[in-house]
Coordinates of N, CA and C in Angstrom, one line a residue:
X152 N -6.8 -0.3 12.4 CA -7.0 1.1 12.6 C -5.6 1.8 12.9
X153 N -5.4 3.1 13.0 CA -4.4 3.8 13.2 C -3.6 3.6 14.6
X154 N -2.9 3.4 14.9 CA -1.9 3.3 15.7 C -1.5 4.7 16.6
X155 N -2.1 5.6 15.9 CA -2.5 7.0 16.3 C -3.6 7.3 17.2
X156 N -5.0 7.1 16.5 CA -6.0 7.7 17.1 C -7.0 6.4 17.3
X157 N -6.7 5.4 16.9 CA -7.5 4.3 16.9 C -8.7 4.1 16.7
X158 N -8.5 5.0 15.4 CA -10.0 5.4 14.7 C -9.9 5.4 13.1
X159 N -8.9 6.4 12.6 CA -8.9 6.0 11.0 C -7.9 5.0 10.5
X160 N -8.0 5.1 9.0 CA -7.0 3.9 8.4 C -5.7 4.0 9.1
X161 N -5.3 2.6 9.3 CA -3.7 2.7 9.6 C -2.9 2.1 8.8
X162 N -1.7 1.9 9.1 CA -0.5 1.6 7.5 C -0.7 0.9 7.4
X163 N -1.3 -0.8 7.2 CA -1.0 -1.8 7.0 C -0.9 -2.1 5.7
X164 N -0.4 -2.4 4.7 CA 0.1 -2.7 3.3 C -0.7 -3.8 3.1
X165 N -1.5 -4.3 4.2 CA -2.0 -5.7 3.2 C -3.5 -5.8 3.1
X166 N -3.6 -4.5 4.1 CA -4.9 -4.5 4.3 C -5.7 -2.8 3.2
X167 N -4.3 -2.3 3.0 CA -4.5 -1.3 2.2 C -5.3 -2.1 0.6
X168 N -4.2 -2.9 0.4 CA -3.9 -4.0 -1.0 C -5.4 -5.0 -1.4
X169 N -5.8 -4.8 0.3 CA -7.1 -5.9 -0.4 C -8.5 -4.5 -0.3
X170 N -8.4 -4.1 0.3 CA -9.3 -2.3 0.4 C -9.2 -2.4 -0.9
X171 N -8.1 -1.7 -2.2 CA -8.1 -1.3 -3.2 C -8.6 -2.3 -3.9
X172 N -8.2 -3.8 -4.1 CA -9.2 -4.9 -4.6 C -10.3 -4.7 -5.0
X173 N -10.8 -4.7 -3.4 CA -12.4 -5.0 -3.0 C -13.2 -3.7 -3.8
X174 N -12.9 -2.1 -3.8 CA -12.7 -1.5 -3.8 C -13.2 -1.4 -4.9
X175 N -12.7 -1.5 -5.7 CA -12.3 -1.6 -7.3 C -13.9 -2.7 -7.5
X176 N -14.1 -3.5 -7.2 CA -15.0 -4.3 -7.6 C -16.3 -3.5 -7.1
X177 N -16.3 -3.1 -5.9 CA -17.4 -2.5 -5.4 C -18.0 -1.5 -6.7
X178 N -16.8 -0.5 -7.2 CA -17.5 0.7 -7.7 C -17.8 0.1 -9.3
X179 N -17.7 -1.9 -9.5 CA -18.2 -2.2 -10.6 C -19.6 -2.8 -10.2
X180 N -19.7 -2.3 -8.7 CA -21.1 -3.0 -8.4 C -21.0 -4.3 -8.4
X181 N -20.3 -5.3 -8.7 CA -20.2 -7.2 -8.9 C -20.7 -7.1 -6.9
X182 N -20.3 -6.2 -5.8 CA -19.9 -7.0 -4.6 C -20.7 -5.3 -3.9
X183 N -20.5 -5.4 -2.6 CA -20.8 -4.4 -1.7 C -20.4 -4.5 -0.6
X184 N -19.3 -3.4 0.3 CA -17.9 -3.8 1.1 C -18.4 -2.8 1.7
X185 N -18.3 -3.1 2.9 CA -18.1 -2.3 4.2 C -16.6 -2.7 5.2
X186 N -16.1 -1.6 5.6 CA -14.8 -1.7 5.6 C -15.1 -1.4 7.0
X187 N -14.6 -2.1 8.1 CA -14.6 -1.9 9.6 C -12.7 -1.4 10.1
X188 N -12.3 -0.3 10.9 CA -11.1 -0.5 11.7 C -11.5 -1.0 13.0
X189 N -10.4 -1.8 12.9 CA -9.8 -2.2 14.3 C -8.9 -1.9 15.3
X190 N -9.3 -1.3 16.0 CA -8.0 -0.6 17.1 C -6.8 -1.4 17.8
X191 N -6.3 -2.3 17.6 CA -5.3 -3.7 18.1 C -5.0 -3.6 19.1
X192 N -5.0 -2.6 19.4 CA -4.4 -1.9 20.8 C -5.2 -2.2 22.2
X193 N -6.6 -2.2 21.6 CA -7.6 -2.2 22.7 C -9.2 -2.6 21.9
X194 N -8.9 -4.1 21.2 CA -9.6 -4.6 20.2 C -11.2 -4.8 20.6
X195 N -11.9 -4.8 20.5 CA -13.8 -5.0 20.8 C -13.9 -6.1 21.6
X196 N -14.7 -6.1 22.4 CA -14.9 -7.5 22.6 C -15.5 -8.9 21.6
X197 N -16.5 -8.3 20.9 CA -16.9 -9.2 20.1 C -15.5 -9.8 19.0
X198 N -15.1 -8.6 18.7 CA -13.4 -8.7 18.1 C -12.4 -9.9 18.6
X199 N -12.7 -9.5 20.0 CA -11.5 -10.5 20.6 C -12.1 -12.2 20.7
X200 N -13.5 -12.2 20.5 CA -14.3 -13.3 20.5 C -13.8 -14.2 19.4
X201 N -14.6 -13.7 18.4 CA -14.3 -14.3 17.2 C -12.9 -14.6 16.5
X202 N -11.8 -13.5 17.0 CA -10.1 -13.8 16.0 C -9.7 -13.6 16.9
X203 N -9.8 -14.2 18.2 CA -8.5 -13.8 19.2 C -7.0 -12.6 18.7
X204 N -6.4 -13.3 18.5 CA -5.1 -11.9 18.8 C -5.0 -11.7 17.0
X205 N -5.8 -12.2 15.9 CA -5.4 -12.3 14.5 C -5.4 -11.1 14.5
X206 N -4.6 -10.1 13.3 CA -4.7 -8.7 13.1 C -5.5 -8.7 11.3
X207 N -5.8 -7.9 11.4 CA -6.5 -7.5 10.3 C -5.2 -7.8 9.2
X208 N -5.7 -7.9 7.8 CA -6.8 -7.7 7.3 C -7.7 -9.1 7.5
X209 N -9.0 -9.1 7.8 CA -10.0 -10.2 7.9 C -11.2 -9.8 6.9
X210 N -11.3 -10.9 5.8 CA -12.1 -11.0 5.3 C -13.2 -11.7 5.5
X211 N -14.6 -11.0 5.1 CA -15.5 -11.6 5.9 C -16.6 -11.7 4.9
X212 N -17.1 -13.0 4.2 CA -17.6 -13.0 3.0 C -18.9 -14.3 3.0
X213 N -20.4 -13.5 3.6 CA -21.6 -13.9 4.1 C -21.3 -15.4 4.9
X214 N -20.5 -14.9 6.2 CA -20.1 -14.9 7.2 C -19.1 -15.7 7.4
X215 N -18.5 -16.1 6.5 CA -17.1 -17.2 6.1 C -16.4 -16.2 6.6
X216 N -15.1 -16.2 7.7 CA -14.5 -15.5 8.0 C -12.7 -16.1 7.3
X217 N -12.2 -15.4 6.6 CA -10.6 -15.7 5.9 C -10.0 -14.7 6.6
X218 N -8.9 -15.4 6.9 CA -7.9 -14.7 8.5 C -6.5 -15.0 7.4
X219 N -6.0 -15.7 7.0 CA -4.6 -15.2 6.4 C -4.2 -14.6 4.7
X220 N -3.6 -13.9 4.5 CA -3.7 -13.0 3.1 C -3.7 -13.7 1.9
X221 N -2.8 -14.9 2.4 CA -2.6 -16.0 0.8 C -4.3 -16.8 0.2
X222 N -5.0 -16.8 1.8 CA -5.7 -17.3 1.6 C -7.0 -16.0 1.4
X223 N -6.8 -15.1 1.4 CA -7.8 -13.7 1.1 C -7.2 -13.8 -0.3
X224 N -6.2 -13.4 -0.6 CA -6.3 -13.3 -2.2 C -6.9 -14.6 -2.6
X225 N -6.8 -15.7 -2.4 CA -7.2 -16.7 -3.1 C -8.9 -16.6 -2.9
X226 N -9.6 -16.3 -1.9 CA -10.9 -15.9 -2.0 C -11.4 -14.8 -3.0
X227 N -10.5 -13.9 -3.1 CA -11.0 -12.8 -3.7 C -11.0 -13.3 -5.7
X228 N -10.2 -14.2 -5.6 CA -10.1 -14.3 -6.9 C -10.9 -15.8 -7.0
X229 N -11.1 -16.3 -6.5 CA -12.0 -17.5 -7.1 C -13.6 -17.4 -6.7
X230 N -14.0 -16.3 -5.5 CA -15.0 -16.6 -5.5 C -15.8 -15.2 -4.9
X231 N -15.4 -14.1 -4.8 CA -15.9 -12.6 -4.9 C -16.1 -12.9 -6.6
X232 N -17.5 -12.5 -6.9 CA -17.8 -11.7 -8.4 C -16.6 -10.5 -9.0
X233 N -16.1 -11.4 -10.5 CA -15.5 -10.4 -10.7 C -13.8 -10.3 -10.8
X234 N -13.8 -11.1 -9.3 CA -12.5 -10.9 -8.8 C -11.3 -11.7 -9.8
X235 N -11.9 -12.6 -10.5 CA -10.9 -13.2 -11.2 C -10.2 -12.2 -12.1
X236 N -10.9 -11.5 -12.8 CA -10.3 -10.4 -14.0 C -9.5 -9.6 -13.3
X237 N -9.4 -9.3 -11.8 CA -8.1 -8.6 -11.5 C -6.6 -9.2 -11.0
X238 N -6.8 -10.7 -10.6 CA -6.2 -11.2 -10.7 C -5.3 -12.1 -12.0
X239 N -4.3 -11.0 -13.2 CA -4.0 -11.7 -13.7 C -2.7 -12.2 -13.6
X240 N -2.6 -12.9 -14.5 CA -1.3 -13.6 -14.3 C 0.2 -12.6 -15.4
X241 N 1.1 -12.4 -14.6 CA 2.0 -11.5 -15.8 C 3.3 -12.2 -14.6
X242 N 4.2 -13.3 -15.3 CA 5.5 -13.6 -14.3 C 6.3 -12.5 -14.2
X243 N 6.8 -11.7 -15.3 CA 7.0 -10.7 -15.7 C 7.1 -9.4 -14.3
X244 N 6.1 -9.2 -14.6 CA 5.4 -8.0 -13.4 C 5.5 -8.7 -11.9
X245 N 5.5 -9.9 -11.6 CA 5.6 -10.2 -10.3 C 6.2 -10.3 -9.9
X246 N 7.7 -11.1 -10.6 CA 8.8 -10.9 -10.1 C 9.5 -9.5 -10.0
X247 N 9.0 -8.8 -11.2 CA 9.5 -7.1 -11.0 C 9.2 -6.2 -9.5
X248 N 8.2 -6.6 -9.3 CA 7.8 -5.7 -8.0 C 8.0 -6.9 -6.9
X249 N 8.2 -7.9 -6.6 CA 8.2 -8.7 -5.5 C 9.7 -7.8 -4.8
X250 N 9.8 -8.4 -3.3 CA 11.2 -7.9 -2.4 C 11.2 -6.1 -2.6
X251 N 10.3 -5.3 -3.3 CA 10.3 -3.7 -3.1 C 10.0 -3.7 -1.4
X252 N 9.1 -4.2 -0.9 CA 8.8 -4.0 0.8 C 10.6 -4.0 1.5
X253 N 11.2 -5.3 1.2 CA 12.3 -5.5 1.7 C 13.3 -4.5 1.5
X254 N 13.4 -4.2 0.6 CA 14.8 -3.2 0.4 C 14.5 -1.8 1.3
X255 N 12.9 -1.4 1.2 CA 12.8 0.1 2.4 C 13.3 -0.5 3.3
X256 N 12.4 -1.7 3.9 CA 12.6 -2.4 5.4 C 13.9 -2.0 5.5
X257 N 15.3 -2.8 4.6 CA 16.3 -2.4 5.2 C 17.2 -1.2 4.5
X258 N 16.7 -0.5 3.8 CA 17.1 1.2 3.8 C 17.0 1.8 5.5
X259 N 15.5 1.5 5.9 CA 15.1 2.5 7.0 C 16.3 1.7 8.1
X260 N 16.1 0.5 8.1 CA 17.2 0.1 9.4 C 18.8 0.7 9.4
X261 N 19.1 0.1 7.9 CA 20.8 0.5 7.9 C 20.9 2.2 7.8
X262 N 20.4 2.6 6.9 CA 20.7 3.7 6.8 C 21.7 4.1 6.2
X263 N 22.4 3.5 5.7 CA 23.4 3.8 4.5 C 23.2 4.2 2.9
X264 N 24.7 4.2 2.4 CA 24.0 4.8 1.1 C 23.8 3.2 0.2
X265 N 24.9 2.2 0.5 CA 24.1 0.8 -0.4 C 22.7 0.5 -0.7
X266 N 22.3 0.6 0.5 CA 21.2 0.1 0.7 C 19.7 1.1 0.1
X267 N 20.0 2.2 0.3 CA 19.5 3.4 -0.8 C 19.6 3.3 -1.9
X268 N 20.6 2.6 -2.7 CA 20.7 2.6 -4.4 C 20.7 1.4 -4.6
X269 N 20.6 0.0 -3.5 CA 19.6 -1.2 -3.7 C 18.0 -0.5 -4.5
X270 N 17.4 0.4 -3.4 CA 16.2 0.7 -3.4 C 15.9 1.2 -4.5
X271 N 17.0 2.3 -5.2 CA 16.8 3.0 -5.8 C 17.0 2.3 -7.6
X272 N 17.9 1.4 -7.4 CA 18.0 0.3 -8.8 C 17.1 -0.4 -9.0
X273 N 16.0 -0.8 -7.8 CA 14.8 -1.3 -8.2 C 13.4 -0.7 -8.8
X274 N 13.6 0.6 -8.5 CA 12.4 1.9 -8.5 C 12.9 1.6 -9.6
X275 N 13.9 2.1 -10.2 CA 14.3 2.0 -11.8 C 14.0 1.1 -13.1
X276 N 13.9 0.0 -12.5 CA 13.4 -1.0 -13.3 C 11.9 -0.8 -13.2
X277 N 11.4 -1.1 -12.4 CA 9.7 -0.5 -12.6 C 9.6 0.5 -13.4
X278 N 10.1 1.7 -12.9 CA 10.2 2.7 -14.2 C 10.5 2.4 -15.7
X279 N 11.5 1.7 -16.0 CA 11.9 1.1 -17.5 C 11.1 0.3 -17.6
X280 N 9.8 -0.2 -17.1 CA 8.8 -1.7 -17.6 C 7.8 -0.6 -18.1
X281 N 7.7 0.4 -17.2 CA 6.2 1.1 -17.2 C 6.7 2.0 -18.6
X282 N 8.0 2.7 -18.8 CA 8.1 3.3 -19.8 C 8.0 2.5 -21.4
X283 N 8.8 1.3 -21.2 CA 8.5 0.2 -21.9 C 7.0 -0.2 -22.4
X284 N 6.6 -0.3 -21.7 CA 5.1 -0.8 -21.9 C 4.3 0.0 -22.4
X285 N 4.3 1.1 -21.9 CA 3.8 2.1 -22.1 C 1.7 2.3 -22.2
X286 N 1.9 2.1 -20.5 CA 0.6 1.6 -20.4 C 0.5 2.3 -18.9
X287 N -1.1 3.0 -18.8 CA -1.5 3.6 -17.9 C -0.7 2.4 -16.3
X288 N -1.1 1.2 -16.4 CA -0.4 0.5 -14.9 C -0.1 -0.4 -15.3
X289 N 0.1 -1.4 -14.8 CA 1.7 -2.5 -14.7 C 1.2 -2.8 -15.9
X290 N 0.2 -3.9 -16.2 CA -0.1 -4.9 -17.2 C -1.0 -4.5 -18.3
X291 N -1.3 -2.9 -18.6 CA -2.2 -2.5 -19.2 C -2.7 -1.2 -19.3
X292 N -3.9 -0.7 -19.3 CA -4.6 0.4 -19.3 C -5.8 0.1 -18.2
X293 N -5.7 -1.2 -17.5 CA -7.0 -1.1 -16.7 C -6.1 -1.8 -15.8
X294 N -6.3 -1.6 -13.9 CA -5.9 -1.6 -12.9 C -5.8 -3.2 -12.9
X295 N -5.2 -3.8 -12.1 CA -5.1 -5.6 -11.5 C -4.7 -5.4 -10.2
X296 N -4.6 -6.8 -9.8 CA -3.8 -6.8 -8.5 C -2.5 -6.2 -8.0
X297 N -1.8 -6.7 -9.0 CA -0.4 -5.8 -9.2 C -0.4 -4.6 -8.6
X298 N -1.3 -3.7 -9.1 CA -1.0 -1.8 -8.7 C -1.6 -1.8 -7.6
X299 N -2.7 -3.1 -7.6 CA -3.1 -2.7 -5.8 C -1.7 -3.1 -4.6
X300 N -1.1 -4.0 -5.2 CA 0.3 -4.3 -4.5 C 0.8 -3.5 -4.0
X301 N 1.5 -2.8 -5.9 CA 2.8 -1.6 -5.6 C 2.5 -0.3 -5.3
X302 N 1.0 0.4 -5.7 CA 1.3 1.5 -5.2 C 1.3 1.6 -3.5
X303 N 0.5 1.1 -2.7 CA 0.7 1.2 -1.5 C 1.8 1.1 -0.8
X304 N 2.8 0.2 -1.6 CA 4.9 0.2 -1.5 C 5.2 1.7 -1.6
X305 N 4.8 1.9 -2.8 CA 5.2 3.3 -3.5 C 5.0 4.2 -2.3
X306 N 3.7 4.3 -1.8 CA 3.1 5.3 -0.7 C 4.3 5.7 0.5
X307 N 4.5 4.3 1.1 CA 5.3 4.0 2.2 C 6.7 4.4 1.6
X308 N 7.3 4.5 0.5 CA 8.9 4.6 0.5 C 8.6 6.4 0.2
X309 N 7.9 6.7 -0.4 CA 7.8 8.3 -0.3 C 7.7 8.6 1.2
X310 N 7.0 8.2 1.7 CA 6.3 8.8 2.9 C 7.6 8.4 4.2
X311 N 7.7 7.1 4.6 CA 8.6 6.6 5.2 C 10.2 7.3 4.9
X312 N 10.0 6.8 3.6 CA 11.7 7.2 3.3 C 12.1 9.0 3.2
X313 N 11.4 9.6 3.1 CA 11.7 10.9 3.2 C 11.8 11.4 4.8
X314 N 10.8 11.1 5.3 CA 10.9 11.3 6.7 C 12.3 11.1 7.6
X315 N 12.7 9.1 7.5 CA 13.6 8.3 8.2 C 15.3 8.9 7.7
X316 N 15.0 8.6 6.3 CA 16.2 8.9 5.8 C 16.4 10.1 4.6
X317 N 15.7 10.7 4.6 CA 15.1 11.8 3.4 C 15.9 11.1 2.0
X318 N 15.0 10.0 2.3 CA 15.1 9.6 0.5 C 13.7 10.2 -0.3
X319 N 14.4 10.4 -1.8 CA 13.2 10.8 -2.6 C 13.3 10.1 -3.6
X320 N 12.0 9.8 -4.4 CA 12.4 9.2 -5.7 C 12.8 10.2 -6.6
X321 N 13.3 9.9 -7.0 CA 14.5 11.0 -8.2 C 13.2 11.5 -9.7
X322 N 13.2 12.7 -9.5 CA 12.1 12.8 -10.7 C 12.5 12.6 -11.9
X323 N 13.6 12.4 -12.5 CA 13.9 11.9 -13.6 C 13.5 10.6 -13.9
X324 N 12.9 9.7 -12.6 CA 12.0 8.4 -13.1 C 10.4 9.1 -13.6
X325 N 10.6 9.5 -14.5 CA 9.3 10.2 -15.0 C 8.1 8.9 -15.5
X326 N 8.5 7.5 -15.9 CA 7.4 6.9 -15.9 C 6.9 6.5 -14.9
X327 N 7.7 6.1 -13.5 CA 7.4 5.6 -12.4 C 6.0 7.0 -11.9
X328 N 6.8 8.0 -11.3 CA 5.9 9.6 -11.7 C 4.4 9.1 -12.3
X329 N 4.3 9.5 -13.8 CA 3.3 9.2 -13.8 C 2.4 8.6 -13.5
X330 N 3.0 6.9 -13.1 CA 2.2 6.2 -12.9 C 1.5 6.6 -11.6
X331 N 2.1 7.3 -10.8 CA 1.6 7.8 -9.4 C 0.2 8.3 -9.6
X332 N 1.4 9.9 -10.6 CA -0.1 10.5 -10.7 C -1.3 10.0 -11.1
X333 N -1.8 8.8 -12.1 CA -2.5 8.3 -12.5 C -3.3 7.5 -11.1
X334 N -2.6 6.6 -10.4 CA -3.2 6.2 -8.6 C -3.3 7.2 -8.0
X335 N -2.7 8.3 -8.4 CA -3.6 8.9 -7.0 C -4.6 9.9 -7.7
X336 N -5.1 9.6 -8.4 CA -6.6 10.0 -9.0 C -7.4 9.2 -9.1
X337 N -7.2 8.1 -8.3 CA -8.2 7.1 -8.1 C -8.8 6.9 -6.7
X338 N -9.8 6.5 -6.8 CA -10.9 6.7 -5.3 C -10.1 5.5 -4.6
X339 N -10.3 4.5 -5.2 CA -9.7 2.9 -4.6 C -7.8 3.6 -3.8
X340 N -7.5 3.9 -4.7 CA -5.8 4.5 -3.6 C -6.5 5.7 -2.4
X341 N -7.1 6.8 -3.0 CA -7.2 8.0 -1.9 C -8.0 7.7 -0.9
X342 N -9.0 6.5 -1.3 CA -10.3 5.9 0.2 C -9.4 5.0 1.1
X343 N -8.4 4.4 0.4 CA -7.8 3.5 1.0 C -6.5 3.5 1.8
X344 N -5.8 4.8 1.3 CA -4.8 5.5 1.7 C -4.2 6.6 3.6
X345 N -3.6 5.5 4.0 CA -3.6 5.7 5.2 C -2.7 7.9 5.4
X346 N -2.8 8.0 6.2 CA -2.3 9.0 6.5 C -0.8 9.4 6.1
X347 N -0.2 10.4 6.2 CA 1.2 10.5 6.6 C 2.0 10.0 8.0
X348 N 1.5 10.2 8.5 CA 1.8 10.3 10.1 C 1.1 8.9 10.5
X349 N 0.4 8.1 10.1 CA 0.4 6.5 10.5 C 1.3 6.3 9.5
X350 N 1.8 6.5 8.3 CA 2.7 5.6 7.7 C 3.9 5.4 8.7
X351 N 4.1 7.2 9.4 CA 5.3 7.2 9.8 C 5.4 6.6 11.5
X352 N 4.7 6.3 11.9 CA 4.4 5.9 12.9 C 4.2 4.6 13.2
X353 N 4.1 3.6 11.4 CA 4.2 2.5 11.7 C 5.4 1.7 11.4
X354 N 6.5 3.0 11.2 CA 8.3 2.1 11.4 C 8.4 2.6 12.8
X355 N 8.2 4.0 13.2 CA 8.5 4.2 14.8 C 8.3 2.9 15.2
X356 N 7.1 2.5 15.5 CA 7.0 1.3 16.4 C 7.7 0.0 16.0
X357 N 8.0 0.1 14.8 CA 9.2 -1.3 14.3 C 10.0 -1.3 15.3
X358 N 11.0 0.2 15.1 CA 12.1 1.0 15.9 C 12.0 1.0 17.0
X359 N 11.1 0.7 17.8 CA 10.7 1.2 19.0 C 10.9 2.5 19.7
X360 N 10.8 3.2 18.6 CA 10.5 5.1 18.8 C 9.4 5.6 19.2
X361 N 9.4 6.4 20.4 CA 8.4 7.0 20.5 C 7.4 8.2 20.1
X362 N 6.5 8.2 19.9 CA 5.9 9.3 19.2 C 5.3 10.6 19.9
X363 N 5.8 11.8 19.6 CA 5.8 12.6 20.4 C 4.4 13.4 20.5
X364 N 4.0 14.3 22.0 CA 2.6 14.2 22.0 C 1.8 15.1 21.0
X365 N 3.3 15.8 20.5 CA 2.4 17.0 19.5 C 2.0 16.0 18.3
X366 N 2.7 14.7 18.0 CA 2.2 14.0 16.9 C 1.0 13.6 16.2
X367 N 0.7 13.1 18.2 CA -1.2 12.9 18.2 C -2.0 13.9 17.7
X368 N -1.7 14.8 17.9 CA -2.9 16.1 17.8 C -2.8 16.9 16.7
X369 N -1.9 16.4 15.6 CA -1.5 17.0 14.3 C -2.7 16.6 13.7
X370 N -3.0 17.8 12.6 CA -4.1 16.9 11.8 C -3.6 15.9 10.1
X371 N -4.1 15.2 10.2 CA -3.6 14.6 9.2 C -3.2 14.8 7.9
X372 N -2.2 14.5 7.2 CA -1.7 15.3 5.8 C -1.8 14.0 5.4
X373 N -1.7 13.6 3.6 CA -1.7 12.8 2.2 C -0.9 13.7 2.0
X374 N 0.6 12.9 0.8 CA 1.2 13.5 0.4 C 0.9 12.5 -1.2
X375 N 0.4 13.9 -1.7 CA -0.2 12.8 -3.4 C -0.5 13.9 -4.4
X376 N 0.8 14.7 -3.9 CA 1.3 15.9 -5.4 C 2.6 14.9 -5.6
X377 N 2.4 15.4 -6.8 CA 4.1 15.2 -7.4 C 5.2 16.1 -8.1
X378 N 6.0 15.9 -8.0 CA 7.5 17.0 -8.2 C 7.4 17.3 -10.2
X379 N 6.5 16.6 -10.7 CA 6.8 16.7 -11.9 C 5.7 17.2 -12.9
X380 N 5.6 17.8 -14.0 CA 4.7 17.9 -14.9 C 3.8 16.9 -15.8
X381 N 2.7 16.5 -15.6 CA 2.2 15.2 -16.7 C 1.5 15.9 -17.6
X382 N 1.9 15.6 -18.8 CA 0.9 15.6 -20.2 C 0.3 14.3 -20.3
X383 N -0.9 14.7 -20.3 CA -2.1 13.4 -20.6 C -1.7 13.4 -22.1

């Protein structure tokens, strides 16, 4: 749950990534997901019964409970209906988007300009795959694992990086762009999609920044316009 109000979505990237999954399968009907937050802060008791100090994301699948992510994706794809067809295989695409988490991680810490055009030579290559390809998301015209990966990365370096360090992604990555706009017209990204203010609230506490009290009582913004023109 939010790190804010300890009530709606909070940043977590992995718990976003399996939401969008699940998500995706739900609205093919194969599965039926109910999505619980957890407040970490001040966790349920029945909570604290069952997973002691684990943090979400916990999958829970007719009553099999799966507590670490390697082994959640591996549930989701061998034995959720369905789940195999979003799980494909493209080495290609995995190695392309793998280490994007890392380069914000250390954009936001150093704060220099290297480490910004690390970030920024990697957005670039995504962009040259997706222009390349020339396909609604990574591996195609229909969603996979992959987009449920990157865009929630995506989310966090817009959101994070403009705030920390006012980075933007440069709109002349016009395929990267599109591909946005295309996720964020999707239910699986906008249902799953944490706030502005938990994105940003969940490097404060990296930082050990404090959040100020007008922060709490802000109401919540999505930032899921974009700087550029799309022709469908």
């Amino acid at each position: 749950a939010s790190t804010i109000d300890g009530r709606r979505k909070g940043a977590c990237l992995f718990c976003q990534e399996y939401f969008m999954d699940l998500y995706l399968l739900a609205e093919l009907k194969t599965i039926s997901l109910k999505v619980t937050t957890v407040d970490m802060q001040k966790p349920p008791p029945d909570f604290r019964t069952n997973f002691e100090a684990t943090h979400p994301p916990i999958l829970i699948d007719n009553g099999l409970a799966i507590l670490e992510n390697e082994k959640i994706e591996r549930h989701i794809m061998k034995h959720i209906p369905g789940g195999y067809n979003l799980f494909v295989q493209d080495k290609e695409v995995a190695t392309l988007i793998e280490n994007l988490y890392v380069k914000l991680k250390l954009m936001l810490v150093k704060k220099d300009e290297a480490k910004n055009n690390a970030l920024l030579t990697h957005l670039r290559k995504i962009n040259d795959h997706l222009a390349n390809r020339n396909t609604r998301f990574l591996t195609g015209d229909t969603m996979c694992c992959f987009d449920c990966e990157l865009m929630p990365r995506l989310q966090h370096i817009r959101v994070a990086g403009k705030y920390f360090v006012d980075f933007e992604i440069p709109t002349h990555l016009t395929a990267l762009w599109r591909y946005m706009y295309h996720m964020y017209q999707l239910d699986a990204f906008t249902q799953s999609c944490p706030a502005d203010q938990d994105i940003i609230n969940h490097y404060k506490l990296q930082q050990s920044l404090k959040m100020k009290k007008h922060e709490e009582l802000e109401t919540p913004t999505f930032t899921t316009s974009i700087p550029i023109d799309i022709s469908e």
